[in-house]
Amino acid sequence: MAGLELLSDQGYRVDGRRAGELRKIQARMGVFAQADGSAYIEQGNTKALAVVYGPHEIRGSRSRALPDRALVNCQYSSATFSTGERKRRPHGDRKSCEMGLQLRQTFEAAILTQLHPRSQIDIYVQVLQADGGTYAACVNAATLAVLDAGIPMRDFVCACSAGFVDGTALADLSHVEEAAGGPQLALALLPASGQIALLEMDARLHEDHLEWVLEAAAQAARDVHTLLDRVVRQHVHEASIMLGD
Amino acid sequence: GKLLSSDVTHYVIPDWKVVQDYLEILEFPEMKGIIFMQTACQSVQHQRGRRQYNKLRSLLKDARHDCILFANEFQECCYLPRERGEAVEKWQTRSIYNAAVWYYHHCGDRMPIVMVTEDAEAIQQYGSETQGVFVISFKDYLDNFWPDLRAAHELCESILQSRRERESESQEGRGREYAEHLPLEVLEAGIKSGRYVQGTLNVNKHRAQIEAFVRLQGASSKDSGLASDILIHGVKARNRAIHGDVVVVELLPKGEWKGRTGALCDNDSEDKASGEAPSDPMPTGRVVGILQKNWRDYVVTFPSKEEIQSQGKNAQKILVTPWDYRIPKIRISTQQAEALQDFRVIVRIDSWESTSLYPNGHFVRVLGRIGDLEGEIATILVENSISVAPFSEAQLCETPVNTPEKPWQVSAEEKRTRRDLRRTHLVFSIDPKGCEDVDDALSVRTLTNGDLELGVHIADVTHFVAPNSYIDVEARTRATTYYLADRRYDMLPPALSADLCSLLGGVDRYAVSVMWQLDKTSYEIKTVWYGRTIIRSAYKLFYEAAQELLARNFGIADEIPEFKNLDEKSRQTRLEELAWAIGRLTDIARHVRAKRDRCGALELEGMEVRVQLDDKKNIHDLIPKQPLEVHETVAECMILANHWVAKKIWESFPHQALLRQHPPPHQEFFAELRECAAAKGFSIDTRSNKALADSLDKAEDPSDPMVNWLLRSMATQAMSNALYFSTGSCAEEEFHHYGLALDKYTHFTSPIRRYSDIVVHRLLMAAISKEKKMEIKENLLSNKDLEELCRHINNRNRAAQHSQKQSTELFQCMYFKDKDPETEERCVADGVIYSIRTNGVLVFIPRFGIKGAAYLKNKDGLVMSCGPDRCLEWKPGSLQRFQDKITSTTTGGESVTLRLFDHVTVRISVQASRCHSDTIRLELVSNRPHEVPSSERSQPSPLLLRSDLVREVTRCAEEAQLAQDVAADAIQEEYPEYRQTKGRSLYALLEEIRDLALLDVSGDCGI
């Protein structure tokens, strides 16, 4: 009867997390042998798969080639079964295009594109299950995939969402929290330098609160970084064992 | 968060069903060591709705209650997934039990845990499963652990009984009395589409059976294009909504609209159709659903013996009558009806089925005997939801000690951080005589460059009251000191309010000071300094003495204790010094006031007159007959301090500062004022506050000072209430204070008796630390919390005003009760007509400050006519009402005309009522002013007489009680003390009166 209480008096969120707590992150790199780089990530119930090809020659029209840097091409799609109601178009709709653009901006800022002039890097991301924070999951998956492909980057790109409920900033929103309609902010961070690769918010939030929400998102992104770093090290460790070092 | 206290013998874990049904018992302060499981809380949230859930939440938040929440579903070991096919109820019980077991082991098996449940199967299944975790029923729990807690047992009985009733009733399933409420989704959709409107239900006190109005809320009133409230006519259309509920209304077609009745009428004559045509039809509707129930505790009276018998067949169920007219009768089932006959009793409403004519409730506790002073006062307190238990041990422990053996001293650390004004500044306070709690002191001095420095020093209450300490929590709940006619209930414990926080003369005290540097000639403010200080007030003056000093009349010095033991020479120099300071202060105050006047400050200077005349406030013995200029000086300094503090905290915290606004009044409310004034030939310009003030000044009838006074009181009634608010939730243009003509205003100067001031003090301290780039120690309230707090404080202030008014009325009635109106001279008095109705007039009696209705037509249809000696008597005839007069014509052709502002003679009597408060009844005796016998005229002042009224009633009550019970000594001795300490600074009084004047008191005149 009563409305959903996103943050209880005791400071718990609907799924039992505290305000700044992340969902459980599990990730693997190198899930596909054929692609140059690939990764799979689970953030809570949000699951995303990223595949990277490149750098390679420009496919299609040559005119798209850039003389001084590589072209980053991103494509986002979500599986028809990823949401509560079956999606009609898995990709190519407006939302997917926008997401693709955002990913592209993010990774153009992170990848050292000037090392590969007149070539192309393809990043394909697919969301298998969407339970809030799809952008963040995509970025994190893609980071791992790019690392797996061995493409030089300035730094990890770690993304996380944050929202604002009852005067408190919540990190890493789940689908229930997103659906409640409060402001939501997506942040992609280069954790070592603290530079922001992308910051996006399309709801109204009072200027005074922005600082808190931003800080919550940044902290969450730094937490994501430690986790991803562990995954990468683990992967490298395993790979070196395979190679027989 | 909170911790459970360590001295409990066991922890108790209530099952979900127990939390749902017996929350009231778990709310008892005696109940300790309660662990609420998250599962149980969620079941309350989902199955019992917002009201009960909020109650549970506030219980958990309240530091005074020994209970915590354990989030068992978020705990790895406690979480149990629901099994396939398992009922939710079973799963909840299983989860709670599992968590209880875990908790037991978690505490190292040291603390026994009692799980109370209503589920017999669970008791069987889990009862002996784990040692140390006992599963028993709630009834057994009360019997075994709290055999002495009688109140809890009774409450438990009464809850059980009312539940049984309800069950048996729902099985009966009789015919519908009311239409069913629509489901919530339909209501919400309807409101959005504009089909329905949402608003708060207000029942007309004087026609509770018939008329109720729905005041529209914010947006919906704009959308629907309705200017006025919506009339809900009759109980059927009200459809089980109770006064104060938030309801959803469907408008009826225009053909069925009704008008409100303008006639005066008694409450007990229920729907006696009055013959006159009602006024123009207004929007009329019917309730289709209730969004939020605002049920509280109700004081009720059981029917007398005869009535019980006549109610007949099921003697178990009894209809009780609430004290508040606006609340319908409540049906409760109890066996104690006869024993409780002569008592005022609290009941709570449980439910109101559509099959039942009246709501079902249960008995909670007894308040006191009907007609007994203590019982009636307790009634007033409960009806206004005021809870004033004595301060608890824990709260008193937090106050610092100050005894002759162990005097309180300024600590070295405070001395370092505070600015010390003890040697440099001449600080003094001006208050009414005999005042104990001094919250403000003043200082003024010349600086080396010739400029003046004005200082306002306010008691530093926040130094002693840490945020979220026990005292703080209690003060926040009380929000203000409550003043009733004969007593008061302090917001802070007496050790603070009358001693350590009070800026007494000759002792060191902590203060929060605001100091302005003023230009020596133009008095323009150059700089301002805010901060914590240590002061020692040199003189604790009273108003009359200060006024004498201002007039350089030094003879008064003998009455000031500080001057007693001084030799002539030093005495003279000190007097000079003090007189200079007071003179300077007055100069500055005049200047500031003039500046404010130019901006259009509303001169409700009738204030002093109002105080003298209006008995409702019961404070005359403090108010000197002649308003002194010193009063205004002190008041102006305080307004200045409030204003500057408001500016400061708003600048530092633009979104979370607590300010006070006074919105400009609606012009349409002034219509009555304009009409009345026109009747006397005055014109009132209400376009701006300045114009209003000017025209009110002009509307002076030299022959009758009452005219101006009544007009002013009408003007104040038309205004909106001043309110506290949080700056984050209001646009800046709305901050304006209409009455004072200031763009920003707050309350800063009386932290001893107002919680808002404590909040403002904390804000100011935080603002100072912020300015110094220091860490802000105080954790400030966010805008949302502050807004909630403001609502609470406003609400409590209203309750304080209502209770004060009701207690005064109670005293008036008690005063007149044992006087025979026919013979007693004092029961006949002079009254002024201030409003005309279709069947009577409203009369104000200046001598007793009573407002009431006097009928020109009685129930038998007879009207007043003028006898040979100009006395009025009842005769058959008819009435005719005009704009500003009413004429009664008898069949014999004689006629009497009464006009607005006519003086008449009325007889006062008391109409006793068993179930409600007694009411004063007025009867017209003659249409001429009452001639006071010369003996009475020589009485020193009518004021004295009215303060006598309270004294006399109190004394009577005391005597009655003495006769009954000699042991009650302690209470009585406090009466003189209460009277004394009621004196505070005049500024505080003025502020209070300003608030009171702004209170809507139109309810008491039978409209």
Short mmCIF file of C-alpha atoms in Angstrom, two decimals, chain B residues 94-357:
data_model
loop_
_atom_site.label_atom_id
_atom_site.label_comp_id
_atom_site.label_asym_id
_atom_site.label_seq_id
_atom_site.Cartn_x
_atom_site.Cartn_y
_atom_site.Cartn_z
CA ARG B 94 9.69 -18.80 10.21
CA SER B 95 12.04 -16.00 9.21
CA ILE B 96 11.47 -14.14 12.42
CA TYR B 97 12.05 -17.23 14.49
CA ASN B 98 15.18 -18.09 12.56
CA ALA B 99 16.51 -14.59 13.09
CA ALA B 100 15.68 -14.79 16.78
CA VAL B 101 17.70 -17.97 17.09
CA TRP B 102 20.59 -16.43 15.23
CA TYR B 103 20.44 -13.38 17.42
CA TYR B 104 20.50 -15.53 20.51
CA HIS B 105 23.66 -17.29 19.40
CA HIS B 106 25.10 -14.03 18.20
CA CYS B 107 24.83 -12.63 21.73
CA GLY B 108 26.85 -15.57 22.97
CA ASP B 109 23.81 -17.39 24.39
CA ARG B 110 23.85 -15.01 27.32
CA MET B 111 20.65 -13.10 26.82
CA PRO B 112 17.39 -15.04 26.75
CA ILE B 113 15.15 -14.11 23.87
CA VAL B 114 11.38 -14.17 23.95
CA MET B 115 9.55 -14.33 20.66
CA VAL B 116 5.91 -13.41 21.04
CA THR B 117 3.51 -14.62 18.42
CA GLU B 118 -0.19 -15.09 17.95
CA ASP B 119 0.32 -18.18 15.88
CA ALA B 120 -0.52 -21.23 18.04
CA GLU B 121 1.10 -23.58 15.56
CA ALA B 122 4.34 -21.67 15.77
CA ILE B 123 4.32 -21.86 19.54
CA GLN B 124 3.89 -25.58 19.29
CA GLN B 125 6.47 -26.05 16.61
CA TYR B 126 9.22 -23.77 17.84
CA GLY B 127 8.40 -23.59 21.54
CA SER B 128 11.02 -26.03 22.70
CA GLU B 129 13.28 -26.15 19.70
CA THR B 130 16.09 -23.97 20.95
CA GLN B 131 17.03 -23.46 24.52
CA GLY B 132 17.10 -19.82 25.49
CA VAL B 133 14.67 -18.75 22.78
CA PHE B 134 11.16 -18.86 24.14
CA VAL B 135 8.13 -18.69 21.91
CA ILE B 136 4.98 -17.68 23.70
CA SER B 137 1.77 -15.85 22.95
CA PHE B 138 1.50 -12.16 23.58
CA LYS B 139 -1.06 -12.63 26.30
CA ASP B 140 1.22 -15.05 28.16
CA TYR B 141 4.08 -12.65 27.73
CA LEU B 142 2.19 -9.82 29.38
CA ASP B 143 0.99 -12.13 32.15
CA ASN B 144 4.41 -13.52 32.90
CA PHE B 145 6.70 -10.58 32.38
CA TRP B 146 4.56 -7.56 33.06
CA PRO B 147 1.97 -8.65 35.60
CA ASP B 148 2.01 -5.18 37.15
CA LEU B 149 1.52 -3.18 34.00
CA ARG B 150 -2.20 -2.81 34.35
CA ALA B 151 -2.64 -0.30 31.57
CA ALA B 152 -1.10 -2.69 29.08
CA HIS B 153 -3.37 -5.50 30.16
CA GLU B 154 -6.44 -3.37 29.82
CA LEU B 155 -5.39 -2.13 26.44
CA CYS B 156 -4.69 -5.66 25.33
CA GLU B 157 -8.13 -6.77 26.49
CA SER B 158 -9.82 -3.94 24.73
CA ILE B 159 -7.94 -4.57 21.49
CA LEU B 160 -8.84 -8.24 21.62
CA GLN B 161 -12.44 -7.46 22.28
CA SER B 162 -12.80 -4.95 19.51
CA ARG B 163 -11.22 -7.41 17.13
CA ARG B 164 -13.65 -10.11 18.10
CA GLU B 165 -16.48 -7.67 17.54
CA ARG B 166 -15.25 -6.80 14.15
CA GLU B 167 -14.97 -10.41 13.13
CA SER B 168 -18.44 -11.29 14.29
CA GLU B 169 -19.75 -8.20 12.59
CA SER B 170 -18.16 -8.91 9.27
CA GLN B 171 -19.73 -12.34 9.39
CA GLU B 172 -23.13 -10.83 9.92
CA GLY B 173 -22.71 -8.66 6.87
CA ARG B 174 -25.75 -6.48 7.36
CA GLY B 175 -27.08 -3.86 5.02
CA ARG B 176 -24.82 -1.07 3.89
CA GLU B 177 -25.00 2.22 5.72
CA TYR B 178 -22.51 3.95 3.50
CA ALA B 179 -21.25 3.61 -0.02
CA GLU B 180 -18.02 1.69 -0.37
CA HIS B 181 -14.86 3.72 -0.86
CA LEU B 182 -13.37 3.47 -4.29
CA PRO B 183 -10.04 1.69 -4.68
CA LEU B 184 -6.91 3.77 -4.54
CA GLU B 185 -6.02 3.46 -8.22
CA VAL B 186 -9.42 4.73 -9.26
CA LEU B 187 -9.07 7.67 -6.90
CA GLU B 188 -5.63 8.58 -8.16
CA ALA B 189 -6.70 8.32 -11.76
CA GLY B 190 -9.79 10.37 -10.96
CA ILE B 191 -7.77 13.12 -9.32
CA LYS B 192 -5.41 13.26 -12.29
CA SER B 193 -8.19 13.45 -14.80
CA GLY B 194 -9.97 16.11 -12.76
CA ARG B 195 -13.04 14.02 -12.09
CA TYR B 196 -12.42 14.08 -8.37
CA VAL B 197 -10.77 16.62 -6.14
CA GLN B 198 -8.59 16.04 -3.16
CA GLY B 199 -8.63 18.00 0.06
CA THR B 200 -8.74 18.03 3.83
CA LEU B 201 -12.06 17.56 5.53
CA ASN B 202 -13.05 20.21 8.06
CA VAL B 203 -16.21 19.62 9.99
CA ASN B 204 -18.17 22.66 11.05
CA LYS B 205 -17.97 22.75 14.82
CA HIS B 206 -21.39 24.23 15.18
CA ARG B 207 -23.21 21.98 12.78
CA ALA B 208 -21.18 18.83 13.07
CA GLN B 209 -24.01 16.63 11.88
CA ILE B 210 -24.69 18.48 8.70
CA GLU B 211 -21.92 20.63 7.42
CA ALA B 212 -18.38 19.80 6.57
CA PHE B 213 -16.07 21.53 4.17
CA VAL B 214 -13.26 20.23 2.09
CA ARG B 215 -10.38 22.61 1.79
CA LEU B 216 -8.68 21.99 -1.50
CA GLN B 217 -5.01 21.29 -1.57
CA GLY B 218 -2.61 23.28 -3.66
CA ALA B 219 -2.74 22.20 -7.24
CA SER B 220 -6.17 20.68 -7.34
CA SER B 221 -7.87 23.96 -6.50
CA LYS B 222 -6.30 25.64 -9.49
CA ASP B 223 -7.18 22.86 -11.87
CA SER B 224 -10.79 22.53 -10.95
CA GLY B 225 -11.32 26.27 -11.06
CA LEU B 226 -13.11 26.26 -7.75
CA ALA B 227 -12.62 29.34 -5.68
CA SER B 228 -14.17 28.21 -2.44
CA ASP B 229 -14.23 25.12 -0.34
CA ILE B 230 -16.53 22.27 -1.17
CA LEU B 231 -19.52 21.69 1.04
CA ILE B 232 -20.21 18.15 2.17
CA HIS B 233 -23.79 18.10 3.31
CA GLY B 234 -24.89 15.43 5.73
CA VAL B 235 -23.24 12.39 7.21
CA LYS B 236 -24.06 10.10 4.30
CA ALA B 237 -22.21 12.28 1.84
CA ARG B 238 -19.31 12.49 4.26
CA ASN B 239 -19.05 8.74 3.95
CA ARG B 240 -17.12 7.81 7.10
CA ALA B 241 -14.50 10.50 6.78
CA ILE B 242 -13.50 12.08 10.07
CA HIS B 243 -12.40 15.64 10.71
CA GLY B 244 -8.86 16.13 9.45
CA ASP B 245 -8.79 13.24 6.97
CA VAL B 246 -7.47 13.78 3.50
CA VAL B 247 -10.39 12.84 1.30
CA VAL B 248 -11.30 12.57 -2.35
CA VAL B 249 -14.51 14.28 -3.33
CA GLU B 250 -16.79 13.99 -6.30
CA LEU B 251 -18.71 17.15 -7.12
CA LEU B 252 -22.46 16.88 -7.36
CA PRO B 253 -24.33 18.34 -10.33
CA LYS B 254 -25.06 22.04 -9.96
CA GLY B 255 -28.74 21.43 -9.33
CA GLU B 256 -27.96 19.71 -6.07
CA TRP B 257 -25.68 22.39 -4.68
CA LYS B 258 -26.56 23.75 -1.32
CA GLY B 259 -25.70 26.87 0.61
CA ARG B 260 -24.27 27.21 4.06
CA THR B 261 -26.54 28.44 6.79
CA GLY B 262 -25.80 31.81 8.27
CA ALA B 263 -27.98 31.39 11.31
CA LEU B 264 -26.60 30.89 14.74
CA CYS B 265 -27.44 27.56 16.21
CA ASP B 266 -26.73 25.34 19.12
CA ASN B 267 -24.95 22.14 18.68
CA ASP B 268 -27.39 19.95 20.46
CA SER B 269 -30.37 20.83 18.32
CA GLU B 270 -29.30 18.52 15.60
CA ASP B 271 -30.76 18.92 12.19
CA LYS B 272 -33.50 21.30 13.05
CA ALA B 273 -34.28 22.79 9.71
CA SER B 274 -34.12 26.49 10.22
CA GLY B 275 -36.79 28.24 8.26
CA GLU B 276 -34.61 30.85 6.68
CA ALA B 277 -33.27 30.46 3.23
CA PRO B 278 -29.60 29.56 3.27
CA SER B 279 -27.08 31.69 1.49
CA ASP B 280 -26.06 31.21 -2.14
CA PRO B 281 -25.40 27.67 -3.22
CA MET B 282 -21.79 26.67 -3.14
CA PRO B 283 -20.02 23.70 -4.69
CA THR B 284 -21.29 20.59 -2.98
CA GLY B 285 -19.88 17.14 -3.21
CA ARG B 286 -19.66 13.76 -1.66
CA VAL B 287 -16.70 11.79 -0.39
CA VAL B 288 -15.76 8.83 -2.54
CA GLY B 289 -12.59 7.79 -0.79
CA ILE B 290 -10.16 8.59 1.98
CA LEU B 291 -6.53 8.97 1.07
CA GLN B 292 -5.12 9.48 4.51
CA LYS B 293 -6.80 8.94 7.82
CA ASN B 294 -5.81 11.38 10.50
CA TRP B 295 -7.13 9.54 13.46
CA ARG B 296 -5.69 10.42 16.82
CA ASP B 297 -6.64 9.74 20.43
CA TYR B 298 -10.07 11.07 21.28
CA VAL B 299 -11.39 12.08 24.65
CA VAL B 300 -14.89 10.74 25.13
CA THR B 301 -17.57 10.49 27.75
CA PHE B 302 -19.70 7.47 28.44
CA PRO B 303 -23.42 7.94 28.33
CA SER B 304 -25.15 8.27 31.67
CA LYS B 305 -26.90 5.27 33.24
CA GLU B 306 -30.32 5.96 31.84
CA GLU B 307 -28.96 6.27 28.36
CA ILE B 308 -27.13 2.99 28.61
CA GLN B 309 -30.32 1.24 29.46
CA SER B 310 -32.14 2.83 26.63
CA GLN B 311 -29.44 1.69 24.25
CA GLY B 312 -30.71 -1.67 25.32
CA LYS B 313 -30.10 -4.93 23.68
CA ASN B 314 -26.38 -5.37 23.41
CA ALA B 315 -25.06 -3.73 26.51
CA GLN B 316 -21.56 -4.73 25.53
CA LYS B 317 -21.38 -2.17 22.78
CA ILE B 318 -21.68 1.39 23.89
CA LEU B 319 -21.82 4.59 21.96
CA VAL B 320 -19.57 7.16 23.52
CA THR B 321 -19.58 10.85 22.74
CA PRO B 322 -16.31 12.56 21.88
CA TRP B 323 -15.44 15.83 23.56
CA ASP B 324 -14.76 17.39 20.19
CA TYR B 325 -18.06 18.13 18.48
CA ARG B 326 -16.57 17.42 15.11
CA ILE B 327 -15.93 13.77 15.81
CA PRO B 328 -18.81 11.32 15.40
CA LYS B 329 -19.89 9.08 18.22
CA ILE B 330 -17.71 6.04 18.61
CA ARG B 331 -18.86 2.54 19.38
CA ILE B 332 -16.74 0.65 21.82
CA SER B 333 -17.26 -2.59 23.61
CA THR B 334 -16.38 -2.75 27.25
CA GLN B 335 -17.75 -4.10 30.48
CA GLN B 336 -16.57 -1.11 32.44
CA ALA B 337 -19.15 1.32 31.12
CA GLU B 338 -20.80 1.86 34.47
CA ALA B 339 -17.62 2.32 36.38
CA LEU B 340 -16.42 4.88 33.88
CA GLN B 341 -19.56 6.94 33.86
CA ASP B 342 -18.20 10.05 35.46
CA PHE B 343 -14.83 10.05 33.81
CA ARG B 344 -13.24 11.48 30.75
CA VAL B 345 -11.74 8.60 28.83
CA ILE B 346 -9.39 8.24 25.89
CA VAL B 347 -10.43 5.96 23.05
CA ARG B 348 -8.94 5.15 19.71
CA ILE B 349 -10.85 4.40 16.52
CA ASP B 350 -10.03 1.04 14.95
CA SER B 351 -12.19 0.84 11.89
CA TRP B 352 -15.32 2.07 10.26
CA GLU B 353 -17.05 -0.49 8.09
CA SER B 354 -19.51 0.54 5.48
CA THR B 355 -22.10 -1.57 7.26
CA SER B 356 -21.87 0.39 10.46
CA LEU B 357 -23.37 3.73 11.29
#
